[in-house]
Amino acid sequence: MATLVQAIRLALHVGEERLGVTDIFGEDVGPPLGGVFTQSQGLRTAWNTPLDERGIVGTAIGLALAGQRPVAEIQFCDYAFNTIDLLKLAGGVSWSSAGDYNCPVVLMTPVGSGIRGSIYHSHSFDAQATRLPGWKIVMPSNPLDAYGLLLSAIVDPNPVMLLPPKALLRAKAGPDERIPGEPDDERALAKMIDAPLGDRTRWRPEWPDVREVFVPIGKASVKRAGRDATVVTYGRMVPLAMQAAASVASEGVEVEVVDLRTLHPLDWDAVKASVKKTSRVLVLNEDTEITNFGEHLVRRLSEELFYDLYAPPRLLAGAHVPGVGLADNLERASVPQLEGVVAALRELVSHQP
Amino acid sequence: MTTTTPHEPPGESALALPAELLVRMHENMVRARCLEERLIRMNKQGDGYFWIGGPGEEAFNTALGLLVHKGQGPAYDYLHLHYRSSATLLAMGADPVDSLRQMKNTASDPYSGGRNFCNHYSVRKWNVVPVSSPIEVQFSMAPGTAIANKRAGGRGITIVQGGDAGTAEGDFASCLIWVSRPGNELPCLMIVTNNQGGISTPASEQHGEKHIADRGKAFGMRTAVIDGNDVETAYRALEKAMDYVRTERKPMLLEVAVSRLYGHSSASGANLITEEADCITLLEKKLEERKILPRAAMDELRARTTQELLEASKRVREEPQPDGSTLYDHVFSDRDLVHDAASRGNGAS
Ligand SMILES: Cc1ncc(C[n+]2csc(CCOP(=O)(O)OP(=O)(O)O)c2C)c(N)n1
């Protein structure tokens, strides 16, 4: 049973062996380390770059324009802010050239809090990323989705950004989230593909014969069905929403949890279908709340489903502070916690129009 | 003026070019100048919102366009140009009328479909990657195409060009670092066309380095500083530089002194500046002195080209503008990566 980070590694392996990926690169991505989260260990086409995020994004664009198939990484999304204009350019290649060129870059950058990452290493990137027209933005909440979304990203002719939540990188797959072909025993998998500690010069991974799964970009997944309220969420907040839903279920409240998986292009049909059924909706993410991607969802919900709603659509998001403070109490006060989600759900279902 | 690193073999940059080539270069330079002058007029007459272009850089840019290995894919040269590169495009075979179309932002503009300013090209079949407005970003992208060139194993190289002021951006430093990684040197020719300043800010107030090209030396790169107003120096130096990059598969930094004959852009008036050297005047003097072309023939070429472009601009004026309903076209590409061999790009044109 792969963890999310192993799932990424397996997808990159499939990408370079079967789907034409030519370069997997970024800071400390190549040997000996294979990525600060182990995401690129043992990969044939992984290489280390200078410590230069703009160079990484620029080179990825150049490679893509020259028919190569790059997967680039920004080590932490906290350090992607100086690349914004290059990201804008990548998103604009096809449109600006009226379709002459396209720019098939895959950019991975881990996001979010929950690993005691302090002010930097805890930022979210959803709002920034969704302000980049021409990019597809995907955000997995479990290993199988990470695997399948990454494979879809690799074969997409457009720039695609994968935003894996750092706090879920070691999360294990649920029972129906297995990657076909991976060994049943998690220790067996670790033995095959995790680099050993110490000298790795002679180590070679033994790749399991995993099969391709393409999780479609632009398709949400209903993680739990319910009739009383909908939580629209993604990434790290999905497991939290599931816990909250389980908690209120004991009070007789049935919450539907929609995992967007792709932020853009958005699966509006899935959101609409769920909210039309439940008439109450909570949007949940951990990015700072002002000009938050969830505000876009709330705007569309209000404009398009106003007469279907029994309660005002609600957004629960991170505090608008410059970073996530290191101390436990600060982090808990910054990003949504289980109690907060449960309280928001109770309020939502008890609201009378 | 030509200074080189101590390791560079003695140059031939002073050698005269064959008459036939000079005539060809002259013709392209005149066409490029007439095109820019037509673009300026169109803008002043309200047939286009903004002008920026390359009058004053025709000698060097023509040499570049003639020397480039043109085709699609990493076996051929990649060009990361900027907004002063019209003479390069024309020398490669671009239709000047297409530049008029981009100025008039017509639907028929092949470079951007009426979306971008004039002189912002994109020609995938010739490896001319999209020109964009942010200064210097092309220097961050160039290592990517240069990696592809190196991987392809042929003689294709990456050429990246920008102005002098832009070299203060981090992208320029990125390029120096990325093309000279030990053991991974890339076939990339970095070109700085130095017109001594940015929009209005003189280089002398902002840049302490003697030559921008000197920055390459710290990375073990071959460098040269040349006079881009003289066609023969420009052609010879570029030929030599390209040959070095093609053969050695290593980077080089070339600094080229050029003029800016109509100021920065329409925003600063786009009026003729007579104090700076004009590469066409200099070439025409040579052509007359060497009895290669009579004055009358050169004047006739200019008058004829001016007239042709004037007429073309009238026709372009009548071409349809893009329809608002096409706004979302090409936001996403549907090119099939897995099956479209051309998207990997291998083929001359
Ligand atoms: C990143 C960025 N900053 C500012 C500008 C505005 N701008 C356009 S051209 C220019 C001057 C560029 O000078 P230089 O690099 O020497 O090139 P030149 O125009 O002289 O050829 C400036 C500041 C821009 N386009 N991009």
XYZ file of C-alpha atoms and ligand atoms in Angstrom:
728
model
C 0.000 0.000 0.000
C 1.751 3.073 -1.262
C 1.865 6.287 0.697
C 1.049 9.446 -1.221
C 4.718 10.227 -1.746
C 5.429 6.690 -2.962
C 2.456 7.012 -5.299
C 4.036 10.131 -6.797
C 7.290 8.249 -7.248
C 5.505 5.348 -8.931
C 3.712 7.751 -11.267
C 7.001 9.440 -12.173
C 8.488 6.003 -12.841
C 5.600 5.112 -15.159
C 5.929 8.573 -16.697
C 9.586 8.210 -17.589
C 9.397 4.575 -18.665
C 6.125 4.542 -20.575
C 4.707 8.010 -21.119
C 7.633 9.928 -22.539
C 8.790 11.975 -19.526
C 12.319 13.144 -20.324
C 13.301 15.184 -17.273
C 12.354 15.152 -13.607
C 14.212 17.994 -11.999
C 14.440 20.522 -9.241
C 16.473 21.299 -6.149
C 17.805 18.044 -4.592
C 15.507 16.017 -6.840
C 18.245 13.839 -8.334
C 20.592 11.461 -6.533
C 21.757 11.075 -3.865
C 18.743 12.531 -2.059
C 15.901 11.971 -4.514
C 13.818 14.824 -3.210
C 13.396 16.311 0.239
C 10.309 14.150 0.657
C 11.804 11.100 -1.167
C 9.412 11.708 -4.062
C 11.998 11.217 -6.807
C 14.251 8.479 -5.450
C 15.588 5.969 -7.921
C 14.212 7.665 -11.030
C 16.233 7.374 -14.199
C 15.672 10.919 -15.485
C 15.842 12.800 -12.168
C 18.489 15.507 -11.872
C 19.571 18.265 -9.540
C 19.305 21.908 -10.546
C 20.927 25.074 -9.277
C 19.060 26.650 -6.376
C 17.019 28.862 -8.655
C 13.245 28.561 -8.863
C 12.972 30.946 -11.797
C 15.561 28.911 -13.648
C 13.612 25.735 -12.889
C 10.346 27.069 -14.268
C 12.047 28.787 -17.203
C 13.993 25.665 -18.139
C 10.832 23.586 -17.867
C 9.137 25.928 -20.329
C 12.113 25.757 -22.691
C 12.187 21.969 -22.534
C 8.461 21.793 -23.206
C 8.715 24.182 -26.160
C 11.452 21.960 -27.583
C 9.273 18.849 -27.492
C 10.702 17.390 -24.294
C 8.397 16.268 -21.488
C 9.538 17.883 -18.263
C 8.288 17.330 -14.746
C 9.742 20.166 -12.688
C 9.573 20.657 -8.967
C 9.626 23.682 -6.708
C 10.796 22.246 -3.413
C 8.126 24.054 -1.359
C 5.343 26.214 -2.786
C 6.492 28.869 -0.323
C 9.383 29.446 -2.741
C 7.312 29.590 -5.903
C 6.261 33.185 -5.424
C 9.260 34.555 -7.328
C 8.241 32.457 -10.335
C 4.769 33.898 -10.779
C 5.465 35.759 -14.015
C 7.093 32.690 -15.545
C 4.096 30.626 -14.465
C 1.864 33.213 -16.117
C 3.917 32.922 -19.293
C 3.677 29.130 -19.300
C -0.090 29.429 -18.961
C -0.161 31.940 -21.788
C 1.974 30.128 -24.354
C -0.911 28.566 -26.266
C -3.326 31.485 -26.004
C -0.787 34.199 -26.745
C 0.522 32.400 -29.801
C -3.025 31.597 -30.974
C -2.305 27.899 -30.626
C 1.047 27.920 -32.456
C 2.951 26.539 -29.480
C 1.715 24.591 -26.475
C 3.552 24.129 -23.213
C 3.274 20.663 -21.669
C 4.998 21.337 -18.365
C 4.148 19.411 -15.223
C 5.045 21.381 -12.114
C 4.893 19.750 -8.707
C 5.123 21.721 -5.521
C 4.086 20.545 -2.065
C 1.665 22.758 -0.194
C 0.034 23.460 3.133
C 0.614 23.186 6.816
C 0.613 20.323 9.260
C 4.274 19.342 9.383
C 5.324 22.058 11.847
C 6.827 23.933 8.947
C 6.544 27.364 10.561
C 6.168 30.597 8.610
C 7.734 29.244 5.434
C 7.010 25.571 4.544
C 3.326 25.957 5.430
C 1.925 28.228 2.737
C -0.933 27.212 0.534
C -0.875 27.933 -3.175
C -4.467 27.293 -4.294
C -5.446 30.938 -4.688
C -2.242 31.861 -6.543
C -2.411 28.789 -8.750
C -6.018 29.313 -9.773
C -5.177 32.850 -10.855
C -3.001 31.476 -13.658
C -5.198 31.027 -16.738
C -3.991 28.298 -19.056
C -2.893 26.044 -16.193
C -4.732 23.020 -14.920
C -4.460 22.746 -11.148
C -4.785 19.390 -9.404
C -4.595 18.624 -5.709
C -4.752 15.021 -4.526
C -5.967 13.926 -1.112
C -4.890 10.269 -1.291
C -2.238 8.086 -2.957
C -4.363 6.726 -5.799
C -5.524 10.181 -6.822
C -1.952 11.471 -6.633
C -0.852 8.633 -8.889
C -3.698 8.954 -11.347
C -3.739 12.735 -11.483
C -0.003 12.838 -12.075
C -0.278 10.363 -14.953
C -3.043 12.487 -16.484
C -0.914 15.583 -15.982
C 2.001 13.935 -17.784
C -0.012 13.191 -20.935
C -1.776 16.562 -20.961
C -0.575 18.998 -23.645
C -1.003 21.940 -21.258
C 0.813 23.097 -18.144
C -0.471 21.192 -15.151
C 0.373 21.947 -11.532
C 0.222 19.176 -8.944
C -0.117 20.465 -5.399
C 0.418 17.549 -3.016
C -0.397 18.423 0.596
C 2.742 17.985 2.662
C 0.814 16.719 5.676
C -0.619 13.830 3.630
C 2.601 12.693 1.963
C 2.960 9.802 4.379
C -0.767 9.074 4.414
C -1.568 5.481 3.527
C -4.039 4.416 0.915
C -7.563 3.525 1.974
C -8.933 0.082 1.064
C -10.236 1.144 -2.354
C -7.299 3.404 -3.114
C -4.775 0.792 -4.179
C -2.612 1.319 -7.213
C -3.144 -1.724 -9.417
C -0.028 -3.853 -9.428
C 1.507 -2.563 -6.187
C 2.419 -5.173 -3.580
C -0.145 -5.718 -0.820
C 2.423 -5.440 1.906
C 3.587 -1.890 2.564
C 6.922 -3.106 3.910
C 7.508 -5.056 0.736
C 6.925 -1.909 -1.325
C 9.221 0.162 0.876
C 11.924 -2.443 0.459
C 11.559 -2.313 -3.296
C 11.476 1.414 -3.933
C 12.656 3.379 -0.872
C 16.324 4.287 -0.989
C 18.332 2.933 1.954
C 19.895 5.230 4.511
C 23.609 5.841 4.101
C 25.496 5.126 0.912
C 23.139 4.820 -2.033
C 25.600 4.734 -4.869
C 24.893 1.100 -5.655
C 21.250 1.038 -4.813
C 18.737 0.525 -7.608
C 14.990 0.407 -7.024
C 12.998 -2.661 -7.923
C 9.883 -1.248 -9.496
C 6.618 -3.126 -9.068
C 4.699 -3.659 -12.295
C 2.055 -1.022 -11.614
C -0.646 -0.442 -14.175
C -1.685 2.914 -15.516
C -4.649 4.684 -13.954
C -5.597 8.040 -15.391
C -7.688 10.005 -12.905
C -9.351 12.509 -15.211
C -8.422 16.146 -14.716
C -11.566 18.143 -14.021
C -13.493 15.398 -12.215
C -14.407 15.617 -8.544
C -15.004 12.601 -6.356
C -17.812 12.191 -3.847
C -16.001 10.702 -0.852
C -19.094 10.264 1.270
C -22.759 10.584 0.366
C -25.186 12.567 2.518
C -28.459 14.456 2.228
C -28.204 17.234 4.861
C -25.179 19.312 3.836
C -22.276 19.343 1.373
C -18.653 20.000 2.182
C -16.712 21.094 -0.928
C -13.038 20.643 -0.200
C -9.716 19.296 -1.480
C -6.235 18.283 -0.431
C -5.375 18.127 3.212
C -8.874 19.142 4.305
C -10.506 16.055 2.775
C -9.593 13.682 5.625
C -10.621 16.388 8.082
C -13.999 16.784 6.388
C -14.454 13.014 6.494
C -13.738 12.973 10.216
C -16.142 15.843 10.792
C -18.803 14.083 8.724
C -18.319 10.915 10.774
C -18.607 12.955 13.941
C -21.914 14.649 13.072
C -23.279 11.389 11.673
C -23.633 10.230 15.263
C -25.994 13.181 15.730
C -28.068 12.030 12.771
C -26.640 14.558 10.321
C -25.668 13.134 6.928
C -22.924 15.164 5.282
C -21.791 14.712 1.689
C -18.080 15.289 1.119
C -17.015 16.376 -2.367
C -13.279 16.176 -3.029
C -12.674 18.513 -5.977
C -9.319 16.927 -6.878
C -8.996 19.478 -9.696
C -9.349 23.160 -8.849
C -9.229 24.234 -12.471
C -10.975 23.345 -14.670
C -13.522 22.907 -11.943
C -16.085 20.072 -11.857
C -18.948 22.475 -11.334
C -21.501 19.824 -12.324
C -20.480 17.676 -9.364
C -20.665 20.607 -6.951
C -24.012 21.679 -8.325
C -25.522 18.198 -8.200
C -24.529 17.768 -4.577
C -25.640 21.201 -3.410
C -28.961 20.934 -5.238
C -29.552 17.772 -3.246
C -28.461 19.036 0.183
C -29.235 22.792 -0.118
C -26.544 23.584 2.415
C -22.861 23.974 1.654
C -19.589 24.517 3.450
C -16.462 25.256 1.430
C -13.349 24.187 3.297
C -9.657 24.812 2.650
C -6.562 25.936 4.547
C -5.406 28.847 2.371
C -5.655 32.359 3.830
C -9.249 33.499 3.666
C -9.073 36.814 1.794
C -9.305 36.379 -1.975
C -9.404 32.677 -1.335
C -10.283 30.151 -4.055
C -13.250 29.164 -1.882
C -14.589 32.671 -2.278
C -14.876 31.978 -5.977
C -16.914 28.872 -5.187
C -19.125 30.806 -2.775
C -19.696 33.448 -5.438
C -20.781 30.879 -7.998
C -22.936 29.062 -5.447
C -24.693 32.325 -4.539
C -25.144 33.407 -8.128
C -26.247 30.132 -9.607
C -27.886 28.188 -6.774
C -29.306 30.979 -4.632
C -32.869 29.667 -4.693
C -31.737 26.115 -3.945
C -30.033 27.102 -0.692
C -31.525 26.895 2.799
C -28.571 28.614 4.403
C -25.913 31.091 3.264
C -22.990 29.274 1.671
C -20.141 29.237 4.114
C -16.342 29.337 3.719
C -14.062 27.991 6.407
C -10.423 28.754 5.602
C -7.105 29.848 7.086
C -6.544 33.065 9.000
C -5.263 35.983 6.956
C -1.853 36.147 8.587
C 1.566 36.196 6.874
C 2.388 32.605 7.728
C 1.505 29.671 9.909
C 3.110 30.236 13.305
C 5.305 27.446 14.612
C 3.789 27.035 18.090
C 0.988 24.500 18.261
C -1.576 27.006 19.444
C -0.693 29.362 16.628
C -1.049 26.687 13.972
C -4.345 25.517 15.479
C -5.616 29.085 15.435
C -4.471 29.569 11.827
C -5.879 26.636 9.874
C -9.237 24.855 10.187
C -9.378 22.189 12.901
C -11.820 19.332 13.467
C -13.837 21.204 16.134
C -14.198 24.184 13.823
C -15.430 22.071 10.935
C -17.885 20.218 13.176
C -19.164 23.510 14.617
C -19.567 24.985 11.134
C -21.528 21.930 10.010
C -23.825 22.045 13.043
C -24.541 25.694 12.426
C -25.149 25.066 8.746
C -27.694 22.292 9.267
C -29.517 24.124 12.057
C -29.891 27.344 10.071
C -33.526 28.052 9.261
C -34.289 30.147 6.199
C 36.178 47.084 -31.739
C 36.533 43.405 -30.936
C 37.773 42.121 -27.634
C 37.874 38.446 -26.885
C 38.989 36.137 -24.153
C 42.703 35.288 -24.279
C 41.910 31.715 -25.361
C 40.044 32.664 -28.481
C 41.885 32.047 -31.743
C 42.593 35.186 -33.792
C 39.472 36.295 -35.610
C 38.583 36.958 -39.192
C 35.966 39.509 -38.297
C 37.658 42.216 -40.317
C 37.474 40.212 -43.526
C 35.273 41.626 -46.251
C 32.128 39.725 -47.199
C 31.413 38.702 -50.784
C 29.545 41.317 -52.790
C 26.590 39.022 -53.369
C 26.088 38.501 -49.636
C 26.386 42.214 -48.949
C 23.685 42.909 -51.508
C 21.464 40.299 -49.943
C 22.022 41.698 -46.470
C 21.419 45.207 -47.707
C 18.125 44.229 -49.232
C 16.947 42.602 -46.031
C 18.081 45.547 -43.908
C 16.212 47.981 -46.126
C 13.083 45.840 -46.036
C 13.294 45.648 -42.251
C 13.802 49.408 -41.947
C 10.928 50.155 -44.297
C 8.774 47.726 -42.350
C 9.557 49.422 -39.054
C 8.910 52.825 -40.576
C 5.588 51.605 -41.908
C 4.696 50.172 -38.484
C 5.542 53.523 -36.894
C 3.359 55.338 -39.410
C 0.505 52.911 -38.898
C 0.684 53.510 -35.171
C 0.815 57.283 -35.591
C -2.175 57.159 -37.922
C -4.194 55.111 -35.464
C -3.805 51.790 -37.302
C -2.382 50.047 -34.275
C -2.087 50.849 -30.612
C 1.614 50.553 -29.878
C 4.904 50.317 -31.699
C 8.162 48.825 -30.564
C 10.768 47.468 -32.924
C 14.319 47.234 -34.144
C 15.385 50.134 -36.397
C 19.118 50.470 -35.805
C 19.725 46.756 -35.226
C 19.258 45.594 -38.821
C 22.903 44.770 -39.567
C 23.380 42.362 -36.724
C 19.862 40.959 -36.773
C 20.014 40.293 -40.512
C 23.239 38.366 -40.038
C 21.541 36.348 -37.333
C 18.549 35.528 -39.504
C 20.786 34.436 -42.380
C 23.066 32.277 -40.259
C 20.462 30.489 -38.209
C 19.789 26.815 -38.925
C 16.096 27.061 -39.552
C 13.679 24.219 -38.882
C 11.452 22.620 -36.285
C 12.674 20.589 -33.359
C 15.901 20.229 -31.412
C 18.046 19.323 -34.422
C 17.652 22.976 -35.460
C 18.382 26.285 -33.761
C 15.967 27.710 -31.203
C 15.489 31.452 -31.140
C 14.487 33.302 -27.973
C 14.194 36.802 -29.366
C 12.788 40.078 -28.179
C 10.814 42.934 -29.682
C 13.636 44.352 -31.804
C 14.108 41.278 -33.994
C 12.173 42.127 -37.170
C 15.277 41.983 -39.391
C 16.041 38.485 -38.083
C 12.546 37.267 -38.901
C 12.593 38.808 -42.380
C 16.010 37.318 -43.105
C 14.572 33.942 -42.137
C 11.828 34.388 -44.674
C 8.940 35.902 -42.737
C 6.371 37.892 -44.691
C 6.518 41.572 -43.661
C 2.772 41.824 -44.213
C 2.289 39.505 -41.235
C 3.991 42.140 -39.076
C 1.536 44.736 -40.382
C -1.255 42.349 -39.423
C 0.055 42.065 -35.889
C 0.336 45.862 -35.678
C -3.299 46.148 -36.779
C -4.216 43.209 -34.473
C -6.181 41.441 -37.177
C -7.539 37.907 -36.884
C -5.079 36.992 -39.652
C -2.043 37.933 -37.515
C -0.216 34.575 -37.572
C 1.883 35.313 -34.505
C -0.875 35.924 -31.983
C -4.241 36.261 -33.712
C -4.555 39.919 -32.769
C -3.648 39.343 -29.135
C -0.153 40.755 -28.843
C 1.822 43.887 -29.736
C 3.706 44.174 -33.008
C 7.079 42.442 -33.249
C 5.992 39.745 -30.766
C 6.544 36.681 -32.946
C 5.809 33.003 -32.566
C 6.836 30.653 -35.372
C 6.856 27.067 -34.221
C 7.876 25.665 -37.616
C 11.122 27.680 -37.322
C 11.729 27.219 -33.580
C 11.035 30.899 -32.904
C 9.503 30.644 -29.443
C 6.848 33.189 -28.456
C 8.235 36.672 -27.783
C 6.701 38.116 -24.638
C 6.757 41.514 -22.982
C 8.419 40.783 -19.630
C 12.046 41.710 -20.067
C 14.638 38.938 -19.854
C 12.378 35.914 -19.212
C 13.672 34.384 -22.420
C 17.012 33.946 -20.644
C 15.362 31.696 -18.064
C 13.798 29.554 -20.802
C 16.814 29.243 -23.073
C 18.552 26.519 -21.018
C 15.526 24.276 -21.618
C 15.724 24.380 -25.397
C 19.524 24.166 -25.186
C 19.227 20.930 -23.205
C 17.015 19.611 -26.007
C 19.585 20.726 -28.615
C 22.367 18.982 -26.753
C 20.293 15.841 -26.328
C 19.439 15.756 -30.034
C 23.147 15.363 -30.699
C 23.227 17.347 -33.951
C 24.434 20.881 -34.547
C 21.346 22.731 -33.393
C 21.926 25.469 -30.843
C 19.881 27.860 -28.754
C 20.179 31.575 -29.384
C 18.840 33.972 -26.794
C 18.866 37.713 -27.285
C 17.955 40.719 -25.188
C 18.929 44.289 -24.413
C 21.555 45.637 -22.038
C 19.310 47.023 -19.282
C 17.529 43.702 -18.972
C 20.745 41.950 -17.961
C 20.180 43.347 -14.469
C 17.266 40.902 -14.098
C 17.922 37.635 -12.304
C 17.015 35.704 -15.442
C 20.295 36.738 -17.034
C 22.219 35.376 -14.058
C 20.061 32.245 -14.206
C 21.080 31.711 -17.808
C 24.795 32.169 -17.056
C 24.548 29.556 -14.311
C 22.356 27.053 -16.112
C 24.251 26.961 -19.415
C 27.641 26.539 -17.777
C 27.038 23.798 -15.181
C 30.284 21.812 -15.025
C 29.965 18.718 -17.167
C 26.612 19.925 -18.454
C 27.630 22.920 -20.557
C 24.933 23.799 -23.054
C 25.092 24.901 -26.694
C 23.632 28.318 -26.018
C 24.632 31.600 -27.607
C 23.688 34.444 -25.281
C 23.458 37.747 -27.112
C 23.181 41.171 -25.516
C 22.339 43.916 -27.984
C 23.662 46.925 -26.179
C 22.102 50.279 -27.066
C 23.449 51.894 -23.899
C 20.312 51.994 -21.839
C 16.792 51.012 -20.995
C 13.727 53.083 -21.860
C 15.318 56.324 -20.674
C 17.840 55.291 -18.048
C 21.442 55.414 -19.290
C 23.435 52.239 -18.747
C 26.296 54.302 -17.352
C 24.207 55.247 -14.322
C 23.234 51.691 -13.430
C 25.969 49.340 -14.572
C 29.414 49.239 -13.002
C 30.697 46.382 -15.134
C 32.992 47.461 -17.973
C 31.464 45.060 -20.467
C 28.380 42.988 -19.838
C 30.158 40.208 -21.709
C 32.772 40.099 -18.955
C 30.222 38.407 -16.729
C 30.588 35.304 -18.876
C 34.253 35.021 -17.996
C 33.472 34.153 -14.400
C 31.738 31.047 -15.745
C 34.564 30.080 -18.061
C 32.538 31.137 -21.059
C 33.987 32.465 -24.259
C 32.958 36.088 -24.705
C 33.233 38.812 -27.310
C 32.246 42.446 -27.650
C 31.572 43.582 -31.189
C 30.309 46.501 -33.230
C 26.891 45.462 -34.515
C 26.539 48.456 -36.786
C 29.072 47.103 -39.239
C 27.573 44.247 -41.266
C 30.883 42.616 -41.946
C 32.021 42.614 -38.335
C 28.583 41.454 -37.233
C 28.358 38.656 -39.768
C 31.876 37.374 -39.227
C 31.692 37.528 -35.449
C 28.333 35.820 -35.386
C 29.452 33.163 -37.810
C 32.429 32.453 -35.609
C 30.434 32.495 -32.410
C 27.791 30.168 -33.808
C 30.386 27.832 -35.169
C 32.042 27.667 -31.750
C 28.758 26.934 -29.958
C 27.677 24.415 -32.618
C 30.940 22.536 -32.634
C 32.042 22.708 -29.021
C 28.476 22.383 -27.624
C 29.395 25.068 -25.112
C 27.891 28.449 -24.280
C 29.167 31.815 -25.371
C 28.245 35.376 -24.440
C 28.315 37.922 -27.237
C 27.813 41.625 -26.593
C 26.857 43.685 -29.603
C 26.876 47.476 -29.801
C 23.786 48.647 -31.665
C 21.868 51.871 -32.277
C 18.275 52.700 -31.463
C 17.155 54.976 -34.252
C 13.548 55.715 -33.339
C 13.829 55.790 -29.561
C 12.465 53.141 -27.261
C 8.920 52.780 -28.574
C 5.838 54.759 -29.566
C 5.544 55.677 -25.889
C 8.648 57.855 -26.301
C 7.513 59.360 -29.600
C 9.147 57.024 -32.149
C 10.914 59.902 -33.883
C 14.103 59.534 -35.919
C 17.293 60.103 -33.952
C 20.085 61.346 -36.199
C 22.942 61.376 -33.691
C 23.436 57.609 -33.644
C 25.224 55.535 -36.251
C 22.899 54.110 -38.890
C 23.983 50.650 -40.050
C 22.240 51.043 -43.395
C 23.980 54.341 -44.157
C 27.295 52.733 -43.237
C 26.656 49.745 -45.472
C 25.467 51.859 -48.370
C 28.658 53.864 -48.178
C 30.647 50.647 -48.520
C 28.492 49.398 -51.355
C 29.011 52.648 -53.238
C 32.727 52.816 -52.526
C 33.254 49.245 -53.619
C 31.075 49.849 -56.651
C 28.790 47.002 -55.716
C 25.556 48.963 -55.947
C 24.914 52.419 -57.412
C 23.188 55.023 -55.266
C 20.210 55.112 -57.568
C 19.548 51.396 -57.204
C 19.627 51.641 -53.427
C 17.299 54.622 -53.423
C 14.992 52.832 -55.799
C 14.903 49.761 -53.529
C 13.920 51.860 -50.589
C 11.249 53.802 -52.464
C 9.770 50.659 -53.960
C 9.702 48.781 -50.646
C 8.146 51.757 -48.889
C 5.436 51.913 -51.529
C 4.761 48.162 -51.389
C 4.373 48.217 -47.635
C 2.132 51.266 -47.786
C -0.154 49.442 -50.170
C -0.043 46.291 -48.087
C -0.978 48.276 -45.002
C -4.069 49.571 -46.772
C -5.124 46.018 -47.551
C -4.407 44.877 -44.005
C -6.609 47.670 -42.709
C -9.555 45.937 -44.352
C -8.847 42.523 -42.857
C -11.256 41.456 -40.108
C -10.491 41.924 -36.457
C -10.758 38.863 -34.196
C -14.316 38.227 -33.080
C -15.019 38.530 -29.367
C -16.455 35.024 -29.450
C -12.940 33.658 -30.057
C -11.764 34.961 -26.699
C -11.369 31.553 -25.087
C -9.843 29.855 -28.136
C -6.473 28.232 -27.373
C -6.551 28.835 -23.601
C -5.987 25.103 -23.543
C -4.276 23.213 -26.300
C -5.660 19.899 -27.495
C -2.507 18.833 -29.308
C -2.055 15.089 -28.830
C 1.261 14.728 -27.031
C 1.456 11.012 -27.242
C 0.603 10.624 -30.913
C 1.614 13.904 -32.528
C 5.195 13.296 -33.618
C 5.426 16.903 -34.744
C 4.923 18.060 -31.182
C 8.252 16.459 -30.416
C 9.310 18.353 -33.428
C 11.667 17.001 -35.985
C 11.640 18.413 -39.411
C 13.080 21.104 -41.550
C 10.865 23.595 -43.266
C 10.237 42.810 -16.336
C 9.960 44.082 -17.058
N 10.166 45.257 -16.429
C 9.931 46.413 -17.062
C 9.452 46.422 -18.356
C 9.193 47.733 -19.099
N 10.239 47.894 -20.115
C 10.043 47.564 -21.390
S 11.409 47.725 -22.330
C 12.307 48.283 -21.009
C 13.767 48.629 -21.225
C 14.568 47.477 -21.738
O 15.872 47.886 -22.010
P 16.951 46.881 -22.592
O 16.903 45.581 -21.865
O 18.252 47.558 -22.652
O 16.428 46.573 -24.050
P 16.188 47.599 -25.230
O 14.727 47.972 -25.187
O 17.089 48.773 -24.999
O 16.527 46.853 -26.456
C 11.530 48.353 -19.866
C 11.974 48.837 -18.566
C 9.210 45.171 -18.956
N 8.722 45.068 -20.196
N 9.483 44.027 -18.302
